[in-house]
Coordinates of C-alpha atoms in Angstrom, one line a residue:
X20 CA -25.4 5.7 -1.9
X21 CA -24.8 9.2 -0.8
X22 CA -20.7 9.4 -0.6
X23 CA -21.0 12.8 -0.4
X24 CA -22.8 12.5 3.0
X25 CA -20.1 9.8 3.6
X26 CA -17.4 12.2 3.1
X27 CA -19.3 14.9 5.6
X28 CA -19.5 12.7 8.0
X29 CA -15.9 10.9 7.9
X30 CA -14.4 14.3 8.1
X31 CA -16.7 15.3 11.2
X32 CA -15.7 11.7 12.6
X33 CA -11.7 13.2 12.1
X34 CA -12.1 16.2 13.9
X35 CA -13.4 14.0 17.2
X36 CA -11.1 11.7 16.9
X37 CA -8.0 14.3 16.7
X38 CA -8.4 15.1 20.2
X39 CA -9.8 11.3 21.5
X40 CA -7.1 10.0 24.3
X41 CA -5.2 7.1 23.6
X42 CA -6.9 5.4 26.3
X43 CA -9.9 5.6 24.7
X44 CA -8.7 4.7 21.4
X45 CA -7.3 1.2 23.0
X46 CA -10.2 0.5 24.7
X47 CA -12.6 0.5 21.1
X48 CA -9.9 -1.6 20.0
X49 CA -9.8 -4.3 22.5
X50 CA -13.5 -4.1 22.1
X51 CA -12.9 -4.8 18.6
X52 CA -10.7 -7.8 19.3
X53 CA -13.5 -9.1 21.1
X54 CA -15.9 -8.4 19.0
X55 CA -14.1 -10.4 16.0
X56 CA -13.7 -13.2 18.5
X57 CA -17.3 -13.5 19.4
X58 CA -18.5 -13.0 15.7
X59 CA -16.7 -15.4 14.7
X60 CA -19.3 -17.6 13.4
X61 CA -21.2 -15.1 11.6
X62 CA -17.6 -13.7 9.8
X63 CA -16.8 -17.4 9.2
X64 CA -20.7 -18.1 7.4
X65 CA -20.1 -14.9 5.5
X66 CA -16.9 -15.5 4.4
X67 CA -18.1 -19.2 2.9
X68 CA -20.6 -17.4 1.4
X69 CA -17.8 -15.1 -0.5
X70 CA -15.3 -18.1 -1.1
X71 CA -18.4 -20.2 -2.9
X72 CA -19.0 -17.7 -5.5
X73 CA -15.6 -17.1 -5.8
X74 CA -15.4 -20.5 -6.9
X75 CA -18.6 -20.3 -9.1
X76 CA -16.7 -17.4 -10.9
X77 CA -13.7 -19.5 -11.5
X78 CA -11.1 -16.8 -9.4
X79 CA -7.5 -18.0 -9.8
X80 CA -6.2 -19.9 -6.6
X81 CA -3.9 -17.3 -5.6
X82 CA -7.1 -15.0 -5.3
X83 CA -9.2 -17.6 -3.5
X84 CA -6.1 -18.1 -0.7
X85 CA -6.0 -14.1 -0.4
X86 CA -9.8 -13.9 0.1
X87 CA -10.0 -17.2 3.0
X88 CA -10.8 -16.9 6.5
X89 CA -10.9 -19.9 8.5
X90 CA -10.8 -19.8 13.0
X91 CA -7.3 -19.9 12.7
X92 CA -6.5 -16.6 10.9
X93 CA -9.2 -14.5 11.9
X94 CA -8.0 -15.2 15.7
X95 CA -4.9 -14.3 14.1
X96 CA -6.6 -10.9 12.5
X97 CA -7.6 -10.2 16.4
X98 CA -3.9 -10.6 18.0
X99 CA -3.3 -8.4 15.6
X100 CA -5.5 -5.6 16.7
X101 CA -4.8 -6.3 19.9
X102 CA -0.8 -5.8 19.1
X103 CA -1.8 -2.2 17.9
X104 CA -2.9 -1.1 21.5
X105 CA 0.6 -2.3 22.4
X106 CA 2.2 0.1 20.3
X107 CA 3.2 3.7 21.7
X108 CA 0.4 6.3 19.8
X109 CA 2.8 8.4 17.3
X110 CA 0.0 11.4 17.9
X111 CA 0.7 14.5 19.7
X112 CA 4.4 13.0 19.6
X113 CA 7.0 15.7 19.0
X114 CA 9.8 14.8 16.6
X115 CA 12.0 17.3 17.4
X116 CA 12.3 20.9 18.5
X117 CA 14.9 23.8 19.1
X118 CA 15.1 27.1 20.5
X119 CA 15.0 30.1 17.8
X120 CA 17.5 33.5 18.8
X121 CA 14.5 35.3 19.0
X122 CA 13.5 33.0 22.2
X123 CA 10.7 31.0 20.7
X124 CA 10.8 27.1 21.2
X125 CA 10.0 25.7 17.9
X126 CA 9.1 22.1 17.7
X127 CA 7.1 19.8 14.9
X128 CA 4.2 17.6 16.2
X129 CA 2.7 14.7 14.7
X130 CA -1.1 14.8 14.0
X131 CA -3.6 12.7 12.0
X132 CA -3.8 12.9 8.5
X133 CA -7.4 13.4 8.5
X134 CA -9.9 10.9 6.1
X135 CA -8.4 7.7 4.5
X136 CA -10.0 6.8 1.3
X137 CA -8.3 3.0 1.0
X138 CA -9.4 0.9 -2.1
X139 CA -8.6 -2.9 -1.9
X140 CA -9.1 -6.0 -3.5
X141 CA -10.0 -9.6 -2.6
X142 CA -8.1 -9.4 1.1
X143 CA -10.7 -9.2 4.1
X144 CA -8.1 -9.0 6.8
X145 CA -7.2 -5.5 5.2
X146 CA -10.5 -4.2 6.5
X147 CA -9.6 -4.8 10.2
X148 CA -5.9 -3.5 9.5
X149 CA -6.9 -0.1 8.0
X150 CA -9.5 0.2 10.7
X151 CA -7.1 -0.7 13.7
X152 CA -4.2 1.6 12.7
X153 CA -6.6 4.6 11.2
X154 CA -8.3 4.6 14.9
X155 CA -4.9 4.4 16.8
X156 CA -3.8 7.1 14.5
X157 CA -6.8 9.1 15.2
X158 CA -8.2 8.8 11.4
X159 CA -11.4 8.2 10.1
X160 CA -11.5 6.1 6.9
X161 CA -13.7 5.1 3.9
X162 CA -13.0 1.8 2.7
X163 CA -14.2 -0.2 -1.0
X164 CA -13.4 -3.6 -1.3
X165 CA -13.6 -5.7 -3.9
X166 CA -17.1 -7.5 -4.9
X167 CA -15.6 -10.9 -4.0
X168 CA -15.2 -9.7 -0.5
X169 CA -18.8 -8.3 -0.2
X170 CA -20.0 -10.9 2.5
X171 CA -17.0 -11.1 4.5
X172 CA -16.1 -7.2 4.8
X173 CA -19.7 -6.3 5.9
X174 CA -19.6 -8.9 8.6
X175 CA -16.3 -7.2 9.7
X176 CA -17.7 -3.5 9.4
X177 CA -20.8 -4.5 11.5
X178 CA -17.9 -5.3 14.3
X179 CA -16.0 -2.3 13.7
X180 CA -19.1 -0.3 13.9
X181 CA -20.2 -1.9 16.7
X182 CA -17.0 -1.7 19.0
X183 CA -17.4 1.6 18.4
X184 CA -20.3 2.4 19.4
X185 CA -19.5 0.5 22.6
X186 CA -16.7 2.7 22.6
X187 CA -18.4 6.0 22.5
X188 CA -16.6 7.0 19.5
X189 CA -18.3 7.8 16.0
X190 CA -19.6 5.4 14.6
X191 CA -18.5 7.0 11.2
X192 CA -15.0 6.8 12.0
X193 CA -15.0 3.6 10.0
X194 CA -17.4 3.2 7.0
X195 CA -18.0 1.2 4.2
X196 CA -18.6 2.0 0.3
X197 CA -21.5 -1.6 -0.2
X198 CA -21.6 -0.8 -3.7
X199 CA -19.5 -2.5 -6.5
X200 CA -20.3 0.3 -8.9
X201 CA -17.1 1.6 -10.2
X202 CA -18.7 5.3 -10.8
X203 CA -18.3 5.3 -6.7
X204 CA -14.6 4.6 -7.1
X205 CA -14.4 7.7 -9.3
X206 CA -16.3 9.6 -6.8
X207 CA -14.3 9.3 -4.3
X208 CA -10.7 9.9 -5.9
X209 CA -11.8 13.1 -6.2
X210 CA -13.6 14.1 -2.9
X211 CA -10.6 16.2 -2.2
X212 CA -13.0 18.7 0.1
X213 CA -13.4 15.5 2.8
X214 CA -10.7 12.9 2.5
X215 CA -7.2 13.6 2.6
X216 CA -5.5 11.1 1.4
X217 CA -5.9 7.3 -0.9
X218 CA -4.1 4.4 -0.6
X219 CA -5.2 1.3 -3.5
X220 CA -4.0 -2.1 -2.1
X221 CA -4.3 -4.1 -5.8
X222 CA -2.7 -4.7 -9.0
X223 CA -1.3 -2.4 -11.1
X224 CA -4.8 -1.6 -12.9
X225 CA -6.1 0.0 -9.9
X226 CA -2.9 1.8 -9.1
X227 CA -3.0 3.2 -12.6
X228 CA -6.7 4.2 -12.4
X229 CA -5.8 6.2 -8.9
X230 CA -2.9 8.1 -10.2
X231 CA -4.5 9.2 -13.3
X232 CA -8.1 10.3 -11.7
X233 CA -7.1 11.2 -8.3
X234 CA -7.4 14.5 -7.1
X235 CA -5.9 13.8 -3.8
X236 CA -2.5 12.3 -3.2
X237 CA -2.3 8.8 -3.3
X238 CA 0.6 6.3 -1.9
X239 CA 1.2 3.7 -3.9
X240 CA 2.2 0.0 -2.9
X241 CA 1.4 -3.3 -2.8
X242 CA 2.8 -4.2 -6.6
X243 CA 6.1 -5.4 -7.5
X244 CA 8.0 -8.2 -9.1
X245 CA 10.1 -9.8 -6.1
X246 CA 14.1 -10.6 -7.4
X247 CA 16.1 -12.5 -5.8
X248 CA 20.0 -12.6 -6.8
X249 CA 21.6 -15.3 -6.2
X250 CA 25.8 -14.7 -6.7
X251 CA 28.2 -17.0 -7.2
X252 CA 29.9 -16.6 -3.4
X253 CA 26.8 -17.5 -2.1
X254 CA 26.2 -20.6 0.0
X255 CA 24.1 -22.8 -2.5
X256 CA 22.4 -25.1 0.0
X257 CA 21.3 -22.5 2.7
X258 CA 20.3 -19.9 -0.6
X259 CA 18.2 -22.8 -1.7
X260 CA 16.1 -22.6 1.9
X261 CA 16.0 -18.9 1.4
X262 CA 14.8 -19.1 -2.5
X263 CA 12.4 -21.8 -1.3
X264 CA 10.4 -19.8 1.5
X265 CA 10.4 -16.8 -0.3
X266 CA 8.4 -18.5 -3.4
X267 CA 6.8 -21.0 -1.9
X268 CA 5.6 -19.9 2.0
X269 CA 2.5 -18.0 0.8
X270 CA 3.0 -17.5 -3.0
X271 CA 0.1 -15.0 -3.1
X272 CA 1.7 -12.8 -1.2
X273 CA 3.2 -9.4 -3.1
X274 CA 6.1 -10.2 -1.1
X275 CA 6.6 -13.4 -2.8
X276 CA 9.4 -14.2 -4.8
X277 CA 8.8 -13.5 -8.7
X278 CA 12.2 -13.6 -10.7
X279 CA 15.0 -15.7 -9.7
X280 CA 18.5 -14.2 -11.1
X281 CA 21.4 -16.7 -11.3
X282 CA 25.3 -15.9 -11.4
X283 CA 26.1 -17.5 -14.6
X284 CA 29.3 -19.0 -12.8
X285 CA 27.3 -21.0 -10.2
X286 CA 24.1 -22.1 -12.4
X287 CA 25.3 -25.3 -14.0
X288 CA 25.5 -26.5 -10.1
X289 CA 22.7 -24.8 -8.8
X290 CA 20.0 -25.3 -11.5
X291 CA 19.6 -28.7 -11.0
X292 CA 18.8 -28.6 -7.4
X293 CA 16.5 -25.7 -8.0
X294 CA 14.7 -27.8 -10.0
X295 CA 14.7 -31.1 -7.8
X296 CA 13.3 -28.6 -5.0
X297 CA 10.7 -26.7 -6.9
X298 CA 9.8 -30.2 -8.1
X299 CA 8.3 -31.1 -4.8
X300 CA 6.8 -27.8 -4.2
X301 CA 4.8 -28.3 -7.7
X302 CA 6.5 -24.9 -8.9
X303 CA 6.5 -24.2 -12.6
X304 CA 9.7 -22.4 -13.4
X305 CA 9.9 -20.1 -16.4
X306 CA 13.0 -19.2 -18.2
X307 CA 15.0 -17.8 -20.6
X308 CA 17.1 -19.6 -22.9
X309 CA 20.5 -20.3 -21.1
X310 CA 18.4 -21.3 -18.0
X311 CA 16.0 -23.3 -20.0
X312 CA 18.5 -25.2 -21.2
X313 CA 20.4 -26.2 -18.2
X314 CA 16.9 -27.0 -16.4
X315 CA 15.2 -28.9 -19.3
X316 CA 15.2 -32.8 -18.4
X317 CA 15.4 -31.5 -14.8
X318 CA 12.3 -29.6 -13.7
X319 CA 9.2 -31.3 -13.7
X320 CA 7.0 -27.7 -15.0
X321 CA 9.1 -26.2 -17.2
X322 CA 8.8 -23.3 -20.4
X323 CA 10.3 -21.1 -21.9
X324 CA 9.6 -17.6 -21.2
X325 CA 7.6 -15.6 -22.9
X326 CA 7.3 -11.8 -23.9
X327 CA 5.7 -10.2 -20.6
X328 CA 6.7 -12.9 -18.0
X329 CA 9.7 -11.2 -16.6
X330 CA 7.3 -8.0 -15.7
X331 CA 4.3 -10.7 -14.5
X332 CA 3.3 -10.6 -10.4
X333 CA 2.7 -14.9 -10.2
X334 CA 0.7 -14.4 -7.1
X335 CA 1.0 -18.2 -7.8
X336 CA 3.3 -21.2 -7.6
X337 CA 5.6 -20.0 -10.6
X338 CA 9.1 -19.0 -10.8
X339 CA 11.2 -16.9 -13.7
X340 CA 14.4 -17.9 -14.0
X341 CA 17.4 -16.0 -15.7
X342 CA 21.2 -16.3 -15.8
X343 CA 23.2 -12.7 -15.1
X344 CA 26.8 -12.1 -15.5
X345 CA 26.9 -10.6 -12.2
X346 CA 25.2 -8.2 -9.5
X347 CA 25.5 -5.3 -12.3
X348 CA 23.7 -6.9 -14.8
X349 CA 21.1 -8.1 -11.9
X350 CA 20.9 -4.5 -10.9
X351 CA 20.2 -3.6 -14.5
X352 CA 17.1 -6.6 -14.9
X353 CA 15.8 -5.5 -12.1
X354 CA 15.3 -1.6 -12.5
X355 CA 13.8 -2.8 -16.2
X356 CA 11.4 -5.2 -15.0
X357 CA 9.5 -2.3 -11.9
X358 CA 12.3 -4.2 -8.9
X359 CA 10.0 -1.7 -6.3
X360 CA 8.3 -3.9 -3.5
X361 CA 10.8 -6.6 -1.8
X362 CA 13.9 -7.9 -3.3
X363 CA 16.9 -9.9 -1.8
X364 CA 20.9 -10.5 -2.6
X365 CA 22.3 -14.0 -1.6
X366 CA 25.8 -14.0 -1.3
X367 CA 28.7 -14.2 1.4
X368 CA 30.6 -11.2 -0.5
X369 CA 30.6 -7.6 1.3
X370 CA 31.0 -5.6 -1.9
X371 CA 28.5 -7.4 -3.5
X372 CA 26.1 -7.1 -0.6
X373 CA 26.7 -3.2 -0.3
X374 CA 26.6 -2.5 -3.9
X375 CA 23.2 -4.3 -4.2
X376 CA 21.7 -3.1 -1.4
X377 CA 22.7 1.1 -2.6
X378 CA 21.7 -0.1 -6.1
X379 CA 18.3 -1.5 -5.7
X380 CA 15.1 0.9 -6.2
X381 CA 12.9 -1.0 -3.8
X382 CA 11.4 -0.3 -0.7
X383 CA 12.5 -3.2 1.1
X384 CA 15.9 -4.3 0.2
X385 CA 17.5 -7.9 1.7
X386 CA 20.8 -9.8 2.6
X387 CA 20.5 -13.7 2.8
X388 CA 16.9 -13.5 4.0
X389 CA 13.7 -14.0 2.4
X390 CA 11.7 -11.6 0.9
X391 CA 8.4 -12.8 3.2
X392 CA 9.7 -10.7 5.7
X393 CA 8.0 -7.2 4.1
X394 CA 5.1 -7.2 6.6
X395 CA 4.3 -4.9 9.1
X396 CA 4.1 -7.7 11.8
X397 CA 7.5 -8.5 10.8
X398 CA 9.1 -5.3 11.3
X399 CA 7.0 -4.8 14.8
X400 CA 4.9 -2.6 13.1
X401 CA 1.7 -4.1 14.3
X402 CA -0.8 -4.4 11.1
X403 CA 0.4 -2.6 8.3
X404 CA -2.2 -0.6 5.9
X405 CA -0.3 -0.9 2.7
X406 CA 3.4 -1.7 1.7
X407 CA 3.7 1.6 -0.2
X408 CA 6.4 1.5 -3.3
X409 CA 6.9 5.2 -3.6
X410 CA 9.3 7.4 -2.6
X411 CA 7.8 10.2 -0.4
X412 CA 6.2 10.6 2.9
X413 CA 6.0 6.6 3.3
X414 CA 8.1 3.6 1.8
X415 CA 7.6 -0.2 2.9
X416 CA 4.9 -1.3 5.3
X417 CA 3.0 1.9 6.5
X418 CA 2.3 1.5 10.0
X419 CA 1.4 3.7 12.9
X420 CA 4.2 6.8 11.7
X421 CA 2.9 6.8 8.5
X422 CA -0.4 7.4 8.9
X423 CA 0.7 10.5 10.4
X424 CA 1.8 14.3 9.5
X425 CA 3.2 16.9 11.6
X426 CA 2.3 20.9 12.5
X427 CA 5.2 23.5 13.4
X428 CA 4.3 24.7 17.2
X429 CA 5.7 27.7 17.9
X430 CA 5.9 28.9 21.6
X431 CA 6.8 32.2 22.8
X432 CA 6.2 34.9 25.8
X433 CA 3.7 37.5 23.3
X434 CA 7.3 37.8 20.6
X435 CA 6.1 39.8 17.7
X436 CA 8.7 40.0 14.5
X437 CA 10.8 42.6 14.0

């Protein structure tokens, strides 16, 4: 596979796109839409295909749940395309703009970022998402999924390919790394002269590998343990609704609920219904000593923690549990154990609220709500490309905006400096 040629051709598939109307950019999507809906069958046979040897290979449940299509989501997957041609196009936008002494108007203008090199794991609908919002944006992007996605993704790239074709745009706006080997990966993180910017969408192996070899920036997201503190003002039977949809609602979600922190004042009441509710959801709960003891005889899967859980991702149906003296000592477990994705305060106590909410390091910070709610969809993002956990240029789900920069304009009648 020549990646190099790829890289040539993305970036000459950026520079078209840069100055493509946003009429035209909507149209290749609603063609793409269609596309997804008329292929169904074929994405559908090649997605089986992928979830078989999935199986065969003995992939974790969380993984296999992560890497399903079925009619109903992928129809989903094309609403969700066609909610991006809703959205206003952030390009040519400007942000703001003023009027120098020296009489020229000054303003900042958003623009594509240029090639996006976007490395993912066992998540099909990311190819359609990355694709949408990189054309809307006015992007071109290389994607490499992960091997268990082979089938599926190269069903989807035929449609993206196709729509645009139909579309009149390039068809190298979108294209797609088919080979597992991992000496491609390095490649790319360091075809600085073509693609302007990575985003990994995996666990914190691949993140690691990006930052250490990449010679282009990379955003970081999509990892994070998910806390939620649960203080002793807090309304105990509605918190329970809240604990329970944030663990158990899609549990392979990143967004999902990892650690569970408990006011030490309110656990010997609210232990026990934790554990009669995570009883019929088939959640194991791990925790530490003081929690341990108060749920032993209670919860049906229970153990005690061990060295490593409190940092662990579940991606599955299990829950760490551990008592806190207050929202201080929360604060405090949470900025040891990498609190940088989603996390969530219950509790019907201002103070409490506000100092959790200016304490917290994460990108997505919550007040009696569940931590589900990190999605681009759910902010009215439309499809998101990541949910990036850093701190500059982008933090939380990166939608449209993000996908941008800006240029100064400057605008003047023939002004020379002085």
């Amino acid at each position: 596979m020549d990646l190099l040629g790829m890289g040539q051709a993305a970036q000459q598939a950026a520079f078209e796109l840069a100055t493509v109307s946003t009429a035209q950019k909507n149209r290749a999507l609603a063609i793409m839409a269609d596309e997804l809906e008329a292929n169904a069958a074929v994405i559908l046979a090649a997605n089986a295909t992928d979830l078989a040897a999935a199986k065969d290979a003995g992939i974790p449940e969380a993984m296999l749940d992560r890497l399903m299509l079925n009619e109903a989501r992928l129809a989903g997957i094309a609403n969700d395309v066609r909610n991006v041609i809703a959205l206003p196009d952030p390009v040519g936008e400007e942000i703001d703009g003023r009027v120098l002494e020296n009489g020229m108007k000054l303003t900042r203008r958003r623009v594509p970022l240029g090639v996006v090199g976007v490395i993912y794991e066992a998540r099909p609908n990311v190819t359609i998402d990355i694709a949408a919002l990189c054309l809307k944006t006015g992007n071109a992007s290389i994607l490499r999924g992960g091997k268990e996605t082979f089938h599926s993704n190269m069903a989807l790239v035929n449609v993206i390919q196709t729509a645009m074709e139909k579309a009149n745009l390039p068809m190298a706006s979108v294209q797609y790394i088919s080979k597992p080997d991992r000496e491609l990966v390095s490649q790319l993180l360091t075809m600085d002269q073509y693609v302007d910017m990575i985003i990994p969408r995996g666990g914190a192996g691949l993140h690691k590998m990006c930052k250490e070899n990449a010679t282009i920036p990379v955003i970081i997201g999509g990892f994070g343990i998910s806390h939620i503190y649960l203080d002793q003002s807090a309304d105990l039977t509605r918190a329970l609704d809240v604990i329970d949809n944030s663990k158990v609602q899609r549990p392979s979600a990143c967004n999902a609920l990892d650690t569970l922190l408990v006011h030490e004042a309110v656990a010997e009441t609210f232990l026990p219904q934790l554990a009669e509710r995570m009883n019929t959801q088939g959640v194991t709960l791990v925790a530490e000593p003081d929690a341990f003891a108060l749920l032993d005889g209670k919860a049906a899967n229970l153990r005690k923690v061990a060295e490593g859980d409190f940092d662990t991702e579940w991606l599955s149906l299990t829950l760490g549990v551990k008592l806190v003296s207050g929202v201080e000592q929360a604060v405090a477990h949470m900025r040891k154990h990498n609190a940088s994705h989603s996390d969530a305060v219950l509790t019907n106590d201002l103070f409490v609220a506000e100092r959790f909410v200016n304490a917290a390091g994460s990108a997505a910070v919550y007040v009696n709500a569940s931590t589900r709610f990190t999605d681009g969809a759910q902010f009215g993002l439309g499809a998101e490309v990541a949910v990036s956990t850093q701190k500059l240029h982008a933090r939380g789900p990166m939608g449209l905006t993000e996908l941008t920069s800006y240029k100064w304009v400057g605008q003047a009648d023939y002004l020379i400096r002085s």
